[in-house]
Tab-separated table of C-alpha atoms in Angstrom:
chain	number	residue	atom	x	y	z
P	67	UNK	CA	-55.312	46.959	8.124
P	68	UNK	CA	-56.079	50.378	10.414
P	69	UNK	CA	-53.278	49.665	12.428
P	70	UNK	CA	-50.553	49.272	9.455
P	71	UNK	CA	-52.090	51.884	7.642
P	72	UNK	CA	-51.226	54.113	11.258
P	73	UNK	CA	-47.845	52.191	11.185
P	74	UNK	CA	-46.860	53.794	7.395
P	75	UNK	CA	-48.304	57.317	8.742
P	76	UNK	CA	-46.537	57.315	11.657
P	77	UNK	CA	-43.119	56.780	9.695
P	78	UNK	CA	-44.081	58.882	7.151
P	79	UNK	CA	-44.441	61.408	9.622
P	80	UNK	CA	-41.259	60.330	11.015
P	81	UNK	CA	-39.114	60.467	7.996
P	82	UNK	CA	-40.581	64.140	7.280
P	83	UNK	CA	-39.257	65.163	10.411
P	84	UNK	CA	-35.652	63.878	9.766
P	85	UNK	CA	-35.522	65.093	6.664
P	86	UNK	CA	-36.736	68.927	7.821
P	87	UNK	CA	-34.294	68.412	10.445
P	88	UNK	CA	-31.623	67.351	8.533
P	89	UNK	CA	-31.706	70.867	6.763
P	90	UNK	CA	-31.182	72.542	9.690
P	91	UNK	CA	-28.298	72.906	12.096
P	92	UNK	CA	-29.565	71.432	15.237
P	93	UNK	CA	-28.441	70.147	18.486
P	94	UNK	CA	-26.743	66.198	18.867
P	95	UNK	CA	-26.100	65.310	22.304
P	96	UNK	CA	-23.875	68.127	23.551
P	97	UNK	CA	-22.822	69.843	20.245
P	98	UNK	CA	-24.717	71.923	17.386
P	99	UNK	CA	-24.387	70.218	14.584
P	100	UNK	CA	-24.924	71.764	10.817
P	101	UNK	CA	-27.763	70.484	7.973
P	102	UNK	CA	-25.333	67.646	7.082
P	103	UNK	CA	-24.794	65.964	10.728
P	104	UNK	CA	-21.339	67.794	10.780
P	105	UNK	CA	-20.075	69.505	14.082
P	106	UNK	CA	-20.941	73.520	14.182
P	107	UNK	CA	-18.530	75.460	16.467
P	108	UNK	CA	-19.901	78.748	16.632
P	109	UNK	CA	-17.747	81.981	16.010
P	110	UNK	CA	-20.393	84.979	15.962
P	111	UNK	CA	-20.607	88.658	16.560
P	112	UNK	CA	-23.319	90.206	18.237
P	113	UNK	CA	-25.237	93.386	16.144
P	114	UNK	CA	-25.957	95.004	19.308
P	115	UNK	CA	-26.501	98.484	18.976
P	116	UNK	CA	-28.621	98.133	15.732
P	117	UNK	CA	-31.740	97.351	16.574
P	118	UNK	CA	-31.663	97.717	20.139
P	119	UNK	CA	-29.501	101.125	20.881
P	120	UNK	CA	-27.224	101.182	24.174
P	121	UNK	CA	-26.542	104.676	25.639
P	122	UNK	CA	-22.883	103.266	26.454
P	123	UNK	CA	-22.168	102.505	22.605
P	124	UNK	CA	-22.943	106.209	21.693
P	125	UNK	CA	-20.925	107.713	24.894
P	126	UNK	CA	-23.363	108.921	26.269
P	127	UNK	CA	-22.301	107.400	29.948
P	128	UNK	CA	-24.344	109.704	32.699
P	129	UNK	CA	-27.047	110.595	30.026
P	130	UNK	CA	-29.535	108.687	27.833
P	131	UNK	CA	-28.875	104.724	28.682
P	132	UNK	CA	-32.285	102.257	26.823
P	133	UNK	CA	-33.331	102.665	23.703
P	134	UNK	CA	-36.795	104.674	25.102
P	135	UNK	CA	-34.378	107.312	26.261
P	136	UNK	CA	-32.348	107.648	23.191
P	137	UNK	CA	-35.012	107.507	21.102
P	138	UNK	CA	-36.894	110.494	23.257
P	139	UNK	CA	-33.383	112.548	23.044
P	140	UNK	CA	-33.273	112.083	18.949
P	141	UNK	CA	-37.055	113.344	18.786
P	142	UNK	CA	-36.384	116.167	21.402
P	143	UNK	CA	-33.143	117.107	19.015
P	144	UNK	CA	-34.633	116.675	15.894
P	145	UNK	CA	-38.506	116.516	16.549
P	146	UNK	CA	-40.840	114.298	14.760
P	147	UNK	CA	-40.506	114.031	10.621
P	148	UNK	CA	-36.541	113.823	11.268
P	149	UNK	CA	-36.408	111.769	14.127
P	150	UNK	CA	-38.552	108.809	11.903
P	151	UNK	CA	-36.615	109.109	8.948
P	152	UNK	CA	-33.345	109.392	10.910
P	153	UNK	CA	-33.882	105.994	12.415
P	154	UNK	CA	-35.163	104.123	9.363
P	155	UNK	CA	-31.878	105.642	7.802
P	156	UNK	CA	-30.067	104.433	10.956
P	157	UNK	CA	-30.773	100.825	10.652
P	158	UNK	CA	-30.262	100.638	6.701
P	159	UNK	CA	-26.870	101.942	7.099
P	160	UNK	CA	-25.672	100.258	10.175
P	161	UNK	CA	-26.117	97.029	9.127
P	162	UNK	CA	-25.683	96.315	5.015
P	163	UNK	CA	-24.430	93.301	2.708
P	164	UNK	CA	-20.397	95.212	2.801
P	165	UNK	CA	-20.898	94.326	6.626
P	166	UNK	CA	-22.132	90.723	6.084
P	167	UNK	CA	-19.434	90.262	4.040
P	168	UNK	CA	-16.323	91.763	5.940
P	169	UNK	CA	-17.823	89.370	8.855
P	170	UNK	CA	-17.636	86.622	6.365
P	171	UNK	CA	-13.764	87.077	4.928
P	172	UNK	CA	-12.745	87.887	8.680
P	173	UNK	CA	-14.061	84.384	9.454
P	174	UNK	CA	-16.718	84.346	11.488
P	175	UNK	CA	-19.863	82.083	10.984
P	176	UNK	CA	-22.660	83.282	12.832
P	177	UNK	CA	-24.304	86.472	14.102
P	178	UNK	CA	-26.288	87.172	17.154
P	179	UNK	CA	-29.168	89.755	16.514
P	180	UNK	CA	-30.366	91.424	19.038
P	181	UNK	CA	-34.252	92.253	18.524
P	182	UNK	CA	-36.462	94.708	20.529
P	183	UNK	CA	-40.071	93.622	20.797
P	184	UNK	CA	-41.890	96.859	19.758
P	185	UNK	CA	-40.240	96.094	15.955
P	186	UNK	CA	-41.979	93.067	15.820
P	187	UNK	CA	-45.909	93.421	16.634
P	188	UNK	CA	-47.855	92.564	13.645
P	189	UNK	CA	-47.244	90.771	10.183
P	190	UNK	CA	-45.811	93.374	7.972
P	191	UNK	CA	-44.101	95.223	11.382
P	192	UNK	CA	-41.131	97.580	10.479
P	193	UNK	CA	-38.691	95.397	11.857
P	194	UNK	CA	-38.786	92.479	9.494
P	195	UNK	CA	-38.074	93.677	6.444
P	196	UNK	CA	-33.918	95.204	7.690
P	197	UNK	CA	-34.033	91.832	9.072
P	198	UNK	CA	-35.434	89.928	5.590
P	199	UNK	CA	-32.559	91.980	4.195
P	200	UNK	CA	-29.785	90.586	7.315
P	201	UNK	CA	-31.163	86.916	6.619
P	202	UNK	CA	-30.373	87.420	2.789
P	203	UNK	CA	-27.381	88.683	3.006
P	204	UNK	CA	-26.077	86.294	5.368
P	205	UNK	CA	-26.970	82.952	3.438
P	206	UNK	CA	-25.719	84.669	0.464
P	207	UNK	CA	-22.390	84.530	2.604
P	208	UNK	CA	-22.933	81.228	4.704
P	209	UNK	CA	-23.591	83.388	7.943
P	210	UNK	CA	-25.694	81.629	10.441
P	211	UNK	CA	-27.784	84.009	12.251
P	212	UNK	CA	-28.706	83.428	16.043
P	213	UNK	CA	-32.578	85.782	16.954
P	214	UNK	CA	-32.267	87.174	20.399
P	215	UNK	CA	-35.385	88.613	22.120
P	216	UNK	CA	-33.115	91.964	23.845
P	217	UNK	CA	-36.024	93.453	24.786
P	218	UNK	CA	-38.896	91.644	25.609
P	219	UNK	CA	-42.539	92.784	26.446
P	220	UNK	CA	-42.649	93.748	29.921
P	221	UNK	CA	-38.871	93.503	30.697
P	222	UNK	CA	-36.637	90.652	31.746
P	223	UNK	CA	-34.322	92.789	33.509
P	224	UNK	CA	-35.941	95.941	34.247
P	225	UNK	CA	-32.943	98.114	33.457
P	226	UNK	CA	-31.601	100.057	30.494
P	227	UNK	CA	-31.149	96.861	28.060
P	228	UNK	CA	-34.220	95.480	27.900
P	229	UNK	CA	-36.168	99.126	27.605
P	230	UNK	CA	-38.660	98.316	30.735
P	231	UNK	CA	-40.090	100.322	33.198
P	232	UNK	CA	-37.697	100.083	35.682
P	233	UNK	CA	-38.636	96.372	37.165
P	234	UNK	CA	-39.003	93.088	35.629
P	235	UNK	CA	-42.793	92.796	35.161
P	236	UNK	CA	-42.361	89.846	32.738
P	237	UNK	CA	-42.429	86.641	35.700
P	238	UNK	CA	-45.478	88.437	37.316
P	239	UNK	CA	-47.942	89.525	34.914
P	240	UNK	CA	-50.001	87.594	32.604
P	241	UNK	CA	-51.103	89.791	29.996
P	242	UNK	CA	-46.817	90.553	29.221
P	243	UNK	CA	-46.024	86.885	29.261
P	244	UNK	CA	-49.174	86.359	26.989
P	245	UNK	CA	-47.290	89.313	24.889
P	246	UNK	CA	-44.356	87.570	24.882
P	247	UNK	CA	-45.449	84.261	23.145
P	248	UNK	CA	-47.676	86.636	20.243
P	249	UNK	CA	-43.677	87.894	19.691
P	250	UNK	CA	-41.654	84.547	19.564
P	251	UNK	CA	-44.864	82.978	17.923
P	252	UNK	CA	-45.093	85.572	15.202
P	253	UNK	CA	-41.256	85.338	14.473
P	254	UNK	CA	-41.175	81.900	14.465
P	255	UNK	CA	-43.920	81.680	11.601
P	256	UNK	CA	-41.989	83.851	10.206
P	257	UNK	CA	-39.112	82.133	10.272
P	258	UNK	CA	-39.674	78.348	11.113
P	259	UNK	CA	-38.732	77.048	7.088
P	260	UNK	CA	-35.426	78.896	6.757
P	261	UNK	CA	-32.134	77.465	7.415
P	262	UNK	CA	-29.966	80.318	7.403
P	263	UNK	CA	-31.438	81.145	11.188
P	264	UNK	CA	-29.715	78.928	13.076
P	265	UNK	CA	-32.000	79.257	16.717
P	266	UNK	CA	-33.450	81.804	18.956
P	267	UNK	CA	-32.199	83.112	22.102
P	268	UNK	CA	-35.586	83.052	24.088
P	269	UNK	CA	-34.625	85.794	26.391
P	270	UNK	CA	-31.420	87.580	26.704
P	271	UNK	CA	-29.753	88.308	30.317
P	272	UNK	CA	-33.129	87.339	32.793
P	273	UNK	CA	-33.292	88.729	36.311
P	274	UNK	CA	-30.158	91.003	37.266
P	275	UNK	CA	-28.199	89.675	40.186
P	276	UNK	CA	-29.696	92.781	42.319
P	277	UNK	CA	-30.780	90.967	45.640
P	278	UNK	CA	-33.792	91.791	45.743
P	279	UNK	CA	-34.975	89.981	42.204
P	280	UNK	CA	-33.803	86.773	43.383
P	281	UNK	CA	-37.136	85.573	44.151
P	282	UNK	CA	-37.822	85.943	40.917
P	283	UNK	CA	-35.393	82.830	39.793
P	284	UNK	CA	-37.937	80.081	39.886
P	285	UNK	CA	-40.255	81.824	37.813
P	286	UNK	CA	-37.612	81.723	34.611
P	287	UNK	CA	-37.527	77.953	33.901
P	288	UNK	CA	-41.392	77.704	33.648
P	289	UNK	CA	-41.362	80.522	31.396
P	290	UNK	CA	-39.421	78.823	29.115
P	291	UNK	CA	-41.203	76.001	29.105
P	292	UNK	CA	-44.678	77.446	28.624
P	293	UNK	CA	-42.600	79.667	25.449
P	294	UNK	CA	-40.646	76.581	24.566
P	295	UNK	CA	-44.615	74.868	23.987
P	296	UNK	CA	-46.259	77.697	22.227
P	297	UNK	CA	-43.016	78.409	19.756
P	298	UNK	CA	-43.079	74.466	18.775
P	299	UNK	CA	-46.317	74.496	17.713
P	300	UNK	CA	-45.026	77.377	14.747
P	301	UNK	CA	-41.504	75.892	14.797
P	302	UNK	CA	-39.865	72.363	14.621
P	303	UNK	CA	-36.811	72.939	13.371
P	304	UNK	CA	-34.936	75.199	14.883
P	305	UNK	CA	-32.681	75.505	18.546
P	306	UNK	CA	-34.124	77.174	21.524
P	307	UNK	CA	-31.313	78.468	23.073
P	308	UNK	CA	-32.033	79.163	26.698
P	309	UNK	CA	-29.567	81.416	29.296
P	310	UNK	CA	-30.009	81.033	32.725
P	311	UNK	CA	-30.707	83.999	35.713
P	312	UNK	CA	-28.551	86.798	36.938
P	313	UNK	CA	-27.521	87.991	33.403
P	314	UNK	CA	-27.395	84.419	31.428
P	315	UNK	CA	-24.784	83.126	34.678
P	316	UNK	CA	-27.161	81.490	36.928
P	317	UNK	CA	-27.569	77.626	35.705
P	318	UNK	CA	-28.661	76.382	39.232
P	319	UNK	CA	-32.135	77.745	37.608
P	320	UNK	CA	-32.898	74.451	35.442
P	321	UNK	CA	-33.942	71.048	35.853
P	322	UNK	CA	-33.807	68.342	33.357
P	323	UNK	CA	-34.016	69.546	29.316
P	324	UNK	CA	-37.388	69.803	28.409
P	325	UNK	CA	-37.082	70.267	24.542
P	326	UNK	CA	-35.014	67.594	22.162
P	327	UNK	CA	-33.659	70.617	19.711
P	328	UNK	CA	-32.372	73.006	22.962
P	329	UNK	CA	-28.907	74.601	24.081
P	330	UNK	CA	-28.246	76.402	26.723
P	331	UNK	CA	-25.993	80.196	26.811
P	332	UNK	CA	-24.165	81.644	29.152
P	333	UNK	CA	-22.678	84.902	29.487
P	334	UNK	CA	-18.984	85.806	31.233
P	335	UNK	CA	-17.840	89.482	30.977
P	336	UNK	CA	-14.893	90.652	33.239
P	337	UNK	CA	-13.630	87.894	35.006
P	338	UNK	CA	-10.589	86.104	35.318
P	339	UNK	CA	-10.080	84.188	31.240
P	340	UNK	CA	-9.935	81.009	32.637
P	341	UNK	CA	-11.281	77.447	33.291
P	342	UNK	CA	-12.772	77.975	36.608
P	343	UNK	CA	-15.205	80.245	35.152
P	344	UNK	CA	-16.824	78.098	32.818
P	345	UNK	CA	-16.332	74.946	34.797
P	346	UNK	CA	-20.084	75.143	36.155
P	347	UNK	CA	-21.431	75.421	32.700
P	348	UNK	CA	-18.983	72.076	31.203
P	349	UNK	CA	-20.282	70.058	33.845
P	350	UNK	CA	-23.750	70.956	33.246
P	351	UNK	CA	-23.330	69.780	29.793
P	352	UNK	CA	-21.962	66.445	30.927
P	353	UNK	CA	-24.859	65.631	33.200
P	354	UNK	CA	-27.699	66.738	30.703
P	355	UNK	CA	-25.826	65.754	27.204
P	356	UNK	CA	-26.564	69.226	26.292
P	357	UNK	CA	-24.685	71.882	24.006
P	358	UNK	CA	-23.976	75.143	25.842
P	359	UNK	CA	-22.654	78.433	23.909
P	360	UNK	CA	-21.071	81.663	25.514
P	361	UNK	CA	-23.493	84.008	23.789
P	362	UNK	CA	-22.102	87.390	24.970
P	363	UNK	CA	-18.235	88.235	26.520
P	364	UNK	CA	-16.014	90.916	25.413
P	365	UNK	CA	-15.362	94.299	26.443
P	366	UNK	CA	-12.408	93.716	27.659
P	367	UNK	CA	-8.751	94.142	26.197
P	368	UNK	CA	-7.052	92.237	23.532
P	369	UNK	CA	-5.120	89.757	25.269
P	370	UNK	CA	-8.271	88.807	27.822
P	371	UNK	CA	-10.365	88.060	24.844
P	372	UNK	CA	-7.170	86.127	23.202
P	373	UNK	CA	-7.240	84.082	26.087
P	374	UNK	CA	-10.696	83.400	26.949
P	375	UNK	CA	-11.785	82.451	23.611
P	376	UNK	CA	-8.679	79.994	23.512
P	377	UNK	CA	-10.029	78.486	26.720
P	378	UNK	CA	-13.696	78.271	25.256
P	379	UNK	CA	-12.470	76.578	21.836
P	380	UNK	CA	-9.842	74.483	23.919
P	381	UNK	CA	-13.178	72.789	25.715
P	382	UNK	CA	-15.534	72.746	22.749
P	383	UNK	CA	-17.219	76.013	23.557
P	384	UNK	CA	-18.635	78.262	20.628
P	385	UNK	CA	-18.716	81.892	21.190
P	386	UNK	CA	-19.899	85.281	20.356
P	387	UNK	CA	-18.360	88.268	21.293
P	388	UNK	CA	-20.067	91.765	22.030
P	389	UNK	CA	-20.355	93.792	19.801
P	390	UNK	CA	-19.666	94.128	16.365
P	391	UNK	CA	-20.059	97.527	15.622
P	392	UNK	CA	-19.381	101.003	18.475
P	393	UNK	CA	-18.356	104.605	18.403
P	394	UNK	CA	-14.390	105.123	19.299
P	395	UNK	CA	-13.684	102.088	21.598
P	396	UNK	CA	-11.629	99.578	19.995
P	397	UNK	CA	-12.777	96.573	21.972
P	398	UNK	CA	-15.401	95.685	18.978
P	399	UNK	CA	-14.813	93.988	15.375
P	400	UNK	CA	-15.025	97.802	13.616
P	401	UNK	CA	-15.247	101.164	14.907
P	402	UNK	CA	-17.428	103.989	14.494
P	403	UNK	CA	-15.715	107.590	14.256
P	404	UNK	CA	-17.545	110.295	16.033
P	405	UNK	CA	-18.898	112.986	14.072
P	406	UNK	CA	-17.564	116.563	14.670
P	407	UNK	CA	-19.471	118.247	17.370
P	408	UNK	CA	-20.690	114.733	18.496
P	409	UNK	CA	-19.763	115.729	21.907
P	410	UNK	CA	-21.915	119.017	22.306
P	411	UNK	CA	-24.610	116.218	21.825
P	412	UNK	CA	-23.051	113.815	24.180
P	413	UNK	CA	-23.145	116.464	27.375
P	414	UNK	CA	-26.218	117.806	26.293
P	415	UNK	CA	-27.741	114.244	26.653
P	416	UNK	CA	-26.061	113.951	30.185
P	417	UNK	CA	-28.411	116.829	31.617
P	418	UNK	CA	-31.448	116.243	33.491
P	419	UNK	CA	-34.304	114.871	31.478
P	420	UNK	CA	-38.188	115.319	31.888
P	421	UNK	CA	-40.466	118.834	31.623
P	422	UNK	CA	-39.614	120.336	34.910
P	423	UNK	CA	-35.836	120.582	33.331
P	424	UNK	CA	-37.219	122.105	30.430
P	425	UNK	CA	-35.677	125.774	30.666
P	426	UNK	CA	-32.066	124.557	31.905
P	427	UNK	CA	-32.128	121.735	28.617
P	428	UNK	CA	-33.324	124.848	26.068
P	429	UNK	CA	-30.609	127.072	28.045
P	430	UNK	CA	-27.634	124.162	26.643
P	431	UNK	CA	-29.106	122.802	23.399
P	432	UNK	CA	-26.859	123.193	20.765
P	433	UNK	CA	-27.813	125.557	17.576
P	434	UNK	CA	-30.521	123.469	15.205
P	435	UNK	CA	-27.638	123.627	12.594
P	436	UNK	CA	-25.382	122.015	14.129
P	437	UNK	CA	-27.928	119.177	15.840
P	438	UNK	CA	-28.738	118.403	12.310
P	439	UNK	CA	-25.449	118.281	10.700
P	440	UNK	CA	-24.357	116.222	13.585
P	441	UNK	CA	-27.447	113.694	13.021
P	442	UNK	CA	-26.553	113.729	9.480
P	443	UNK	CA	-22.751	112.819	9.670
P	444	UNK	CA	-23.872	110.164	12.061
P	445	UNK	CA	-25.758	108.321	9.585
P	446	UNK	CA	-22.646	108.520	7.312
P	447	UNK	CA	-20.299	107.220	9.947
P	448	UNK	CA	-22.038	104.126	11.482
P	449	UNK	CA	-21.165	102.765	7.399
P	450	UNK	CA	-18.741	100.416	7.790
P	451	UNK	CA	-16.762	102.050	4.903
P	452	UNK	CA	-16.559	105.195	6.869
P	453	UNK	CA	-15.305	102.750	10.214
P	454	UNK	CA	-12.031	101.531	11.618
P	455	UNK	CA	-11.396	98.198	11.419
P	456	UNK	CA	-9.518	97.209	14.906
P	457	UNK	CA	-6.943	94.457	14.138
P	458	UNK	CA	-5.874	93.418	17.014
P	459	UNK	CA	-9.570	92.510	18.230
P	460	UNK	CA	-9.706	90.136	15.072
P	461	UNK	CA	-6.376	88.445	15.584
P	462	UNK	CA	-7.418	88.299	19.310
P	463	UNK	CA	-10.121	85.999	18.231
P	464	UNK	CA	-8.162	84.301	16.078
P	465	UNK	CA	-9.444	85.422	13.017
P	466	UNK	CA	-8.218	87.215	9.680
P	467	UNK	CA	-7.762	91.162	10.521
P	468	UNK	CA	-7.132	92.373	6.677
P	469	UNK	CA	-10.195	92.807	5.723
P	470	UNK	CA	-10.722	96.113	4.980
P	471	UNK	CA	-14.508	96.704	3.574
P	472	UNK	CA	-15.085	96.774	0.143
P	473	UNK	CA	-18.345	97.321	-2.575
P	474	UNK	CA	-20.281	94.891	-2.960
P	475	UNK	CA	-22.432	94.430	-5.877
P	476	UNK	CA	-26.390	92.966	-6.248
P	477	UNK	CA	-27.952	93.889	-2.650
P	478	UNK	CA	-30.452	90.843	-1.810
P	479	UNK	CA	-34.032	91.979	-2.224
C-alpha cells in the first residue's frame, strides 16, 4: 500500500511538472520550443541602454563610459533632487507600451533586457516595477522577454558594461558570488509563474579576452552550476541561458549540460557574416542536443546584418540584435535625435574627471540653463514618438520597416 500510494505521488508530481512546463516555452533537444510544444525561433531586440546606460550610446566616446560614471556626470550637472527624478523620468520614457508595440507590428518576438544588479536588491526594489510595466506590455503584445544580468555584483568583466571596479572580482570572492545568487534568486521568485519571460541570461559577456583574465575561464562553468542550483530551487520553469568566456565566444569553457531546461548564447560582433563563424557553436549543439541563440550582434552596417542574420536563420539560429534604441547612429531599430546643445554636454563629459580636476571642469561647464534645458529635451527625445525609425535596419533583418509609432491606448498597470 506505502509503496503505490508513493507510486500515485510520484506521478502526480510528475504530471504537475508537465503541465507547468507545458505553459512555458522551454528547451526540446536542440530548439526552444513555445507553451504548446511548437518550435520558437527567436527574433529579439536588446533594450540596452535603458536600464544599464553605455557611454557609447550617448556619444560620449573619450568621456563617461559605465553607468557609475554617467550617473556621477548627471548628478555633477544637475546635482541631487534633479539627477533622481531625471532618471526615474529616464526609464519611464525610454521604454513604454508605443515601444512594445512598434517592436510587435515590425515583427519581432522577443526582447532581451538588460538588468543592472543595484535595481534589484530587495522586494519592492526600484527596478521591478518599469520592469512589471515591460512584462505587461509585452504579453499584452505576445513579446517574449529574455532577463539578462548586465551588471552583476562584483563584475563579470571588470570594464565599463558591467559597472565594476575595474577587475572581475565575481570568480574570486565569496561574499559577490553569494550576492549574486540573493539577485537571480530574488528575480526568479519574482518571476518563476509567468510565461511571458521566456529565460534568463545568467551572466552577460564573462571574462574579456584580455590575456591576463584567462585564468579566470575555469572558474565560469562552476559558477553556473552553483547559480543554475540555487535559481531551481525558486524556478522550474523557465531556460537558463548560459554564454560562454571571452565576451559570450569562448564555448571550449563547458562540459556536459548540467540543467534539462538550458541553452546556451553566443555573441559575434564584427566579423566576417558567415558560416565559419558560427560553425563552433552548430557543432556544439550537435554533440550536446542543445539549443544555442546569438544573443547580441549588430553594430555593423545594413547589408552585414542582412547577411548574418540570413546565415543564422538559414541554420536554425535565433537572434537578437543590439540595440533597440541609440542617439544618431542608425545601426539600431529607432533612433534618438540629440537635443540642441547636446554636444556642449558631450565634450564637457570628455574632460578629466575626479576632485583634483575640479577648477579646469567648473572653468568648461556649460551655463545651469542650458544643462537643464538640455536634460529636459533629453527626456523628450529618448520617446519613441520623438525618434527616427531606421528602415533599412528593419528590412535588413527581414522584418516590416513601416511602422511608424503610434498612441496607444490603456497602459498596463
Amino acid at each position: 500500500m506505502i509503496k503505490l500510494r508513493l507510486l500515485v505521488l510520484l506521478l502526480l508530481l510528475l504530471a504537475w511538472t508537465l503541465q507547468g512546463r507545458a505553459q512555458f516555452a522551454h528547451t526540446d533537444h536542440k530548439q526552444i520550443v513555445d507553451g504548446a510544444g511548437k518550435p520558437l525561433l527567436l527574433r529579439a531586440t536588446n533594450l540596452g541602454n535603458w536600464m544599464v546606460p553605455e557611454g557609447y550610446m550617448w556619444l560620449f566616446l573619450g568621456g563617461s563610459q559605465s553607468p557609475a560614471e554617467i550617473r556621477a556626470l548627471v548628478l555633477e550637472l544637475l546635482g541631487p533632487e534633479a539627477s533622481a527624478a531625471f532618471w526615474q523620468k529616464y526609464r519611464e520614457n525610454y521604454v513604454k507600451r508605443e515601444d512594445i508595440a512598434l517592436l510587435h507590428r515590425a515583427g519581432f518576438n522577443a526582447i532581451r533586457v538588460p538588468l543592472h544588479y543595484s535595481l534589484f536588491e530587495s522586494d519592492d526594489a526600484e527596478g521591478f516595477q518599469p520592469l512589471d510595466r515591460l512584462i505587461a506590455w509585452s504579453r499584452a503584445e505576445n513579446l517574449y522577454l529574455i532577463l539578462d544580468l548586465h551588471a552583476a555584483p562584483g563584475g563579470q568583466t571588470g570594464t565599463n558594461i558591467d559597472d565594476s571596479a575595474g577587475y572581475p572580482w565575481l570568480y574570486q570572492s565569496p561574499q559577490e558570488q553569494e550576492h549574486l545568487i540573493a539577485i537571480w534568486r530574488r528575480l526568479a521568485a519574482h518571476y518563476r509563474d509567468e510565461p511571458a519571460v521566456l529565460g534568463y541570461d545568467l551572466l552577460n559577456e564573462p571574462i574579456p579576452h584580455f590575456p591576463k583574465l584567462a585564468p579566470l575561464n575555469p572558474s565560469l562553468e562552476p559558477l553556473y552550476k552553483k547559480l543554475s542550483g540555487e535559481i531551481r530551487k525558486e524556478d522550474g520553469h523557465h531556460i537558463l541561458f548560459l554564454g560562454g568566456a571571452q565576451w559570450d565566444t569562448n564555448f571550449a569553457v563547458f562540459g556536459k549540460p548540467f540543467d534539462a531546461n538550458t541553452a546556451y548564447t553566443f555573441h559575434k560582433y564584427w566579423t566576417a557574416p558567415d558560416e565559419s563563424v558560427i560553425r563552433q557553436y552548430i557543432d556544439f549543439r550537435e554533440r550536446y542536443d542543445v539549443p544555442i541563440w546569438m544573443g547580441e550582434s549588430g553594430e555593423n552596417t545594413d547589408e552585414w546584418i542582412e547577411q548574418f542574420a540570413k546565415i543564422l536563420e538559414k541554420n536554425n539560429i535565433g537572434w537578437a540584435f543590439w540595440p533597440y534604441k541609440k542617439m544618431e547612429k542608425p545601426s539600431a531599430v529607432v533612433s534618438i535625435i540629440p537635443p540642441a546643445d547636446w554636444a556642449k554636454i558631450v565634450e564637457f563629459a570628455k574632460l578629466p574627471r575626479g576632485t583634483g580636476h575640479a577648477e579646469e571642469r567648473l572653468k568648461a561647464r556649460p551655463e545651469q540653463e542650458t544643462i537643464t534645458r538640455v536634460f529636459a529635451e533629453l527626456l523628450e527625445s529618448v520617446r519613441v514618438q520623438k525618434c527616427r525609425v531606421n528602415e533599412g535596419y528593419l528590412k535588413a533583418l527581414g522584418l516590416k520597416a513601416d511602422v511608424a509609432p503610434a498612441s496607444v491606448g490603456g497602459a498596463a498597470k
